[in-house]
Coordinates of C-alpha atoms in Angstrom, one line a residue:
X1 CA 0.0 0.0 0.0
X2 CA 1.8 3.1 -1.5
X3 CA 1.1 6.5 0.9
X4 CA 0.1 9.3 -0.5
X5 CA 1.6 12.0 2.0
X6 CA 3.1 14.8 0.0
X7 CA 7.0 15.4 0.0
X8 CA 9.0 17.5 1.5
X9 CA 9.5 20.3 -1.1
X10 CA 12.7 22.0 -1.5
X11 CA 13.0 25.9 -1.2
X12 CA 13.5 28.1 -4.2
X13 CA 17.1 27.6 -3.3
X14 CA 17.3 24.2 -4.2
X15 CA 17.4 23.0 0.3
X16 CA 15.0 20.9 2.4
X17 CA 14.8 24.3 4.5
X18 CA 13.1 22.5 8.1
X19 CA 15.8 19.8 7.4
X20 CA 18.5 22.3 6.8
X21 CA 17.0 24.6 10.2
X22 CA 17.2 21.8 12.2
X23 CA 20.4 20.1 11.4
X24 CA 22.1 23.4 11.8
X25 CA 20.6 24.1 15.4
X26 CA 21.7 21.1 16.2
X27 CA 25.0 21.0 15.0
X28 CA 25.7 24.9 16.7
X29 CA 24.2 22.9 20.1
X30 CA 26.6 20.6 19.3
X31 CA 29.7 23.1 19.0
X32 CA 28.7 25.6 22.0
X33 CA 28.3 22.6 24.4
X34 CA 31.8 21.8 23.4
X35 CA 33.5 25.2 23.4
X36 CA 32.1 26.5 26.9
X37 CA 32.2 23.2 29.0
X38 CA 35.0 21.0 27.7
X39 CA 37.4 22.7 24.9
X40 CA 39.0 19.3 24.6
X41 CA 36.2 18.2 23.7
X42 CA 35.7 21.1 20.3
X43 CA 39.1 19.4 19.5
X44 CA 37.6 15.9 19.2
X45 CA 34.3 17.6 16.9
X46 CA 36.7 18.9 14.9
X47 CA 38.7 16.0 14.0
X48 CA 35.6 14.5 13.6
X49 CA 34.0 16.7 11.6
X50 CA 37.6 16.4 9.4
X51 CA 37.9 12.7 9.2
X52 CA 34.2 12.8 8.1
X53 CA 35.0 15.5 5.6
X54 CA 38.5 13.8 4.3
X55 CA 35.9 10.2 3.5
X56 CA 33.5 12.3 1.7
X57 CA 36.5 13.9 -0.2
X58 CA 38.3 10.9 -1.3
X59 CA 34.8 8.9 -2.1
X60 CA 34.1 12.1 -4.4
X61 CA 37.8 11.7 -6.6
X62 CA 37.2 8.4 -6.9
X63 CA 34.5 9.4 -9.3
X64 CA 37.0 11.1 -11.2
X65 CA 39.3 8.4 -11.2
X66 CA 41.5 10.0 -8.4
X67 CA 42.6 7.5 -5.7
X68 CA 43.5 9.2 -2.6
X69 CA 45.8 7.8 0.0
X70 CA 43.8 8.1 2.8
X71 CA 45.8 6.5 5.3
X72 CA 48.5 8.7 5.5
X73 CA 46.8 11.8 5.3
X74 CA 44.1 11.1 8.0
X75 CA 46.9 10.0 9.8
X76 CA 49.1 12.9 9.7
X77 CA 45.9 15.5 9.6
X78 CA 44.6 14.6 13.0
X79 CA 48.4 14.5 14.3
X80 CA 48.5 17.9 13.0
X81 CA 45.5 18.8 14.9
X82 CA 46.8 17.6 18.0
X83 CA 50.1 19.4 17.7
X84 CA 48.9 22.4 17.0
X85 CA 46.1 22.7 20.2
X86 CA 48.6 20.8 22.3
X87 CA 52.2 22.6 21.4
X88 CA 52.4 24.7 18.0
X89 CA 51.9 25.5 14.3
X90 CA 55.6 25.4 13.9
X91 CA 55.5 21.6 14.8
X92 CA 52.3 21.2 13.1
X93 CA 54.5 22.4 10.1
X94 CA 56.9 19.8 10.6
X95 CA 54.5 17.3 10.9
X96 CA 52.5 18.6 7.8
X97 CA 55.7 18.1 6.0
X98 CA 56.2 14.5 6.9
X99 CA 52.7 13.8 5.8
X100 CA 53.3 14.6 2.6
X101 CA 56.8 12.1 2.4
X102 CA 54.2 9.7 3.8
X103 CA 51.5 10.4 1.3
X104 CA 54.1 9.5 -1.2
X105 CA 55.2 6.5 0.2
X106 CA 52.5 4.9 0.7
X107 CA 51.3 5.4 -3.1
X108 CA 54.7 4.0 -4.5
X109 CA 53.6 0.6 -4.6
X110 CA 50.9 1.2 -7.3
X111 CA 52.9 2.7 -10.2
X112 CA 53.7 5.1 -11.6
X113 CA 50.2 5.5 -13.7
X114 CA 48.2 7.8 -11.9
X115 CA 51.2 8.4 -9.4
X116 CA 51.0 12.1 -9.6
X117 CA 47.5 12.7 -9.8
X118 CA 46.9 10.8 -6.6
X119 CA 49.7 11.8 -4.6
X120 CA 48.6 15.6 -5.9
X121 CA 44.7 14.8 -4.8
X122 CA 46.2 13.4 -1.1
X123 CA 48.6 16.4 -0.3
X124 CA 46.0 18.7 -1.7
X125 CA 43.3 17.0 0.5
X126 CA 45.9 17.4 3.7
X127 CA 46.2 20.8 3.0
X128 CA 42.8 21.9 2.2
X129 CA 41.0 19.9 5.1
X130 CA 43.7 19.6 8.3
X131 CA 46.0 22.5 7.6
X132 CA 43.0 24.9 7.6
X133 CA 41.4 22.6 10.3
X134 CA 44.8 23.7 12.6
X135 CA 43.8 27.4 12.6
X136 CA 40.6 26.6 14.4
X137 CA 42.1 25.0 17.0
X138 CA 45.0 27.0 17.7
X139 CA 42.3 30.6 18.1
X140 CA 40.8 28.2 20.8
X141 CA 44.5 27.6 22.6
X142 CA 44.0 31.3 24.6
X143 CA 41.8 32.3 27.7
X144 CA 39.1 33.8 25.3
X145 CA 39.6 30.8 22.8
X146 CA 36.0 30.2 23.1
X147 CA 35.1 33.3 22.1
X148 CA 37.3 34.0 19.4
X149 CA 36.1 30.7 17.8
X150 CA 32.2 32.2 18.4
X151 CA 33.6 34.6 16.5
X152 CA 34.7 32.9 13.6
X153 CA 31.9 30.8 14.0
X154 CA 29.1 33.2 13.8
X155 CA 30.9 35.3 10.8
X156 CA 30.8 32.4 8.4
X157 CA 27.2 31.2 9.4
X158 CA 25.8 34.6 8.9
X159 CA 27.4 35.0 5.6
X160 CA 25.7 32.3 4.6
X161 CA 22.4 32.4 6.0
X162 CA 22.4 36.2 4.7
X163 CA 23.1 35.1 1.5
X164 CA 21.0 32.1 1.3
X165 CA 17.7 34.8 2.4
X166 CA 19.2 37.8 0.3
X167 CA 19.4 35.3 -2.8
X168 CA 15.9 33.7 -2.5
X169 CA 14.6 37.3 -1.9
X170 CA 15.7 39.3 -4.0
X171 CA 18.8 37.2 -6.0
X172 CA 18.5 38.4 -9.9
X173 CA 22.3 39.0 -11.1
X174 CA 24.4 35.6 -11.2
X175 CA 27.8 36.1 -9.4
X176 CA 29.3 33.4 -11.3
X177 CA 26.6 31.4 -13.6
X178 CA 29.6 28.8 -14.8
X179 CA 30.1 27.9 -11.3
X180 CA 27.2 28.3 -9.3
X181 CA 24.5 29.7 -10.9
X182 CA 22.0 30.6 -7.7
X183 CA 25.1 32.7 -6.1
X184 CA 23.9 35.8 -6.6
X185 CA 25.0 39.6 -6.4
X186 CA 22.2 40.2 -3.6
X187 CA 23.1 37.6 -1.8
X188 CA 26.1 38.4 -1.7
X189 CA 25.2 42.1 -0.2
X190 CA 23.1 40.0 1.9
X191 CA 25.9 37.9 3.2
X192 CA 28.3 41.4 3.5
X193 CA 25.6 43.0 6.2
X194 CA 24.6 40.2 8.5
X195 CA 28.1 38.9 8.7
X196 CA 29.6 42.3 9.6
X197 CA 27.0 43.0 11.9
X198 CA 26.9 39.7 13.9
X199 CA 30.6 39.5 13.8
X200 CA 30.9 43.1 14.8
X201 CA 28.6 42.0 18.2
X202 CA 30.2 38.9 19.2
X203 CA 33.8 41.1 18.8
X204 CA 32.3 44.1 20.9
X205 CA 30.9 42.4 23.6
X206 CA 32.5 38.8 23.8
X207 CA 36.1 39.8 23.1
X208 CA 35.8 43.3 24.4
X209 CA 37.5 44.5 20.9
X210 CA 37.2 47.1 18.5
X211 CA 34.3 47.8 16.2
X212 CA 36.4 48.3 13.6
X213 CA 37.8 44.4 14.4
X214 CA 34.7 43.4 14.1
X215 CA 33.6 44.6 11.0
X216 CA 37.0 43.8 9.4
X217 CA 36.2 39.9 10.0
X218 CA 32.9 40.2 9.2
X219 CA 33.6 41.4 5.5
X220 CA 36.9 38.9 5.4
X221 CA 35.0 36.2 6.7
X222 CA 32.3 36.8 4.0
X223 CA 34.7 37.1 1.2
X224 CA 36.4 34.2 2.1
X225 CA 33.4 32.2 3.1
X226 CA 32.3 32.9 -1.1
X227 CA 35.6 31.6 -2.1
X228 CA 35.3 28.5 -0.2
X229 CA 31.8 27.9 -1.4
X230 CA 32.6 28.6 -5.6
X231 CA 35.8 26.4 -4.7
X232 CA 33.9 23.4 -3.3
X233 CA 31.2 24.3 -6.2
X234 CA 33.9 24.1 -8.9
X235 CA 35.2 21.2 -7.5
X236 CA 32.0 19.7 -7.7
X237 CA 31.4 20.6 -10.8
X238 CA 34.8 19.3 -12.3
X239 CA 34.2 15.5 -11.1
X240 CA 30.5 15.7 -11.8
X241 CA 28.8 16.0 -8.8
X242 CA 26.2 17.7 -6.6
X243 CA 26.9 16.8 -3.6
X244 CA 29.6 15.4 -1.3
X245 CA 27.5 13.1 0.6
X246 CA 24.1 12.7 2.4
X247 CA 25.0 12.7 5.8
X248 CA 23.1 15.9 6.6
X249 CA 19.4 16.3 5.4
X250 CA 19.2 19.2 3.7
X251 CA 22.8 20.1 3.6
X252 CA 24.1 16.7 2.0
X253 CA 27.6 16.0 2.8
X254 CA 29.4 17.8 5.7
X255 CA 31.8 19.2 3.6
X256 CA 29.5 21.1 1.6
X257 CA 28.7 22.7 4.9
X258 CA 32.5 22.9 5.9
X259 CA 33.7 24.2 2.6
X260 CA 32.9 28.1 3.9
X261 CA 34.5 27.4 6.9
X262 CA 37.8 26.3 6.4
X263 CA 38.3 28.6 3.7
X264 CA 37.4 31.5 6.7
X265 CA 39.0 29.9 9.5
X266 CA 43.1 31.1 8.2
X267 CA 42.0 34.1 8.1
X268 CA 39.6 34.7 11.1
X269 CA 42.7 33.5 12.9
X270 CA 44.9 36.2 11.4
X271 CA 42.7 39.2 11.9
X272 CA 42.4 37.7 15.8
X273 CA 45.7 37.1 16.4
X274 CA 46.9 39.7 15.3
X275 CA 43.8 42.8 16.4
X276 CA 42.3 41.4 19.6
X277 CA 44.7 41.2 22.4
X278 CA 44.5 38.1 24.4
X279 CA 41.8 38.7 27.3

């Protein structure tokens, strides 16, 4: 007996919006419980979240023909992670570097046919997912690490829910139609104001810094957050696909939700480090 109880129908931007709502709240529960209570424990989401992220990844190239040696590079990422909360990025480096020798390694015994290609894919993957993934836990290595991760945090999910409500509004001019053509120029303006706002806030009154800070990360976060997004998007693209997975309902694959935030997270840590003394 077949049932005849209607769908869920996506928005007019292509999500399952009371999927997408709910997922998110949850995964922001998720993330605050872990920041405020037990930072430890935000180091443990992360590489998670990563190791999660680094599956999808691989599983994507292989469409593509691109075999990545996992292994080593999940390996040496979530090292990397730990030595940069625990000690520093300059060990991190080291240990990024040995990775790579390891990457290499351990796709020797397959030839030299498609030898470049997947070593490439696995450094690039190292890189792109635990390198970036380092910054996020070295802003949370201070006294006000929780915050400054908030931050971060909240600057890269306003861009893109101010997109996302900016685009379906009012979206009309196609930022780039070759890559993703329902990124729009309003959205985008839409993205600029609620991430320099919200950013501006949590910089004000949870880091007691400047307002000028604060709307510095806001409009770097939401650049970068764009960058990430049309960079996921072309890679997408480029091995034909839509999404990197189905792990989230509507989201699809946690890296297409953590594509604007590693992409922001370099950077966020820069502007930090570097504007907001440590409280």
């Amino acid at each position: 007996m077949t049932s005849d109880s209607p769908q869920p129908k996506p928005s007019r931007a292509g999500r399952n919006l009371p999927a997408a709502i709910g997922v998110g709240v949850s995964l922001g529960a998720v993330v605050v419980a872990s920041l405020f209570f037990v930072k430890d424990l935000f180091v443990l989401v992360v590489a998670l979240a990563l190791t999660v992220a680094l599956l999808e990844l691989s599983k994507a190239l292989r469409a593509a023909r691109i075999t990545v040696p996992v292994l080593p590079v999940l390996v040496g990422g979530l090292v990397m992670l730990g030595v940069a909360y625990f000690d520093d990025m300059e060990t991190a480096a080291a240990v990024m570097a040995l990775s790579v020798l390891a990457t290499l390694v351990v796709r020797l015994p397959r030839g030299a046919e498609g030898f470049v290609r997947d070593s490439t894919a696995g450094v690039f993957c190292l890189a792109y997912l635990f390198l970036m993934g380092s910054f996020v836990v070295r802003m949370l290595d201070n006294p006000d690490g929780a915050w400054r991760i908030v931050a971060f945090v909240v600057a890269t999910i306003a861009s893109d829910i101010g997109g996302y409500a900016a685009g379906v509004l009012f979206g009309k001019h196609p930022m780039a139609p070759t890559i993703s053509p329902k990124k729009s120029w309003e959205g985008f303006a839409g993205s600029m104001i609620t991430g320099v706002v919200l950013s501006t806030l949590v910089v004000v009154y949870g880091l007691d810094g400047e307002v000028w800070v604060g709307v510095l990360l806001g409009a770097a976060a939401v650049v970068m957050a764009t960058v990430g997004d049309l960079c996921e998007s072309l890679i997408k693209r480029d091995i034909g696909i839509k999404d990197m997975g189905n792990i989230l309902p509507g989201h699809g694959g946690l890296m297409d939700r953590l594509d604007s935030l590693i992409a922001v997270a370099p950077v966020a840590y820069l502007v930090l480090y570097l504007l907001v003394p440590v409280a």
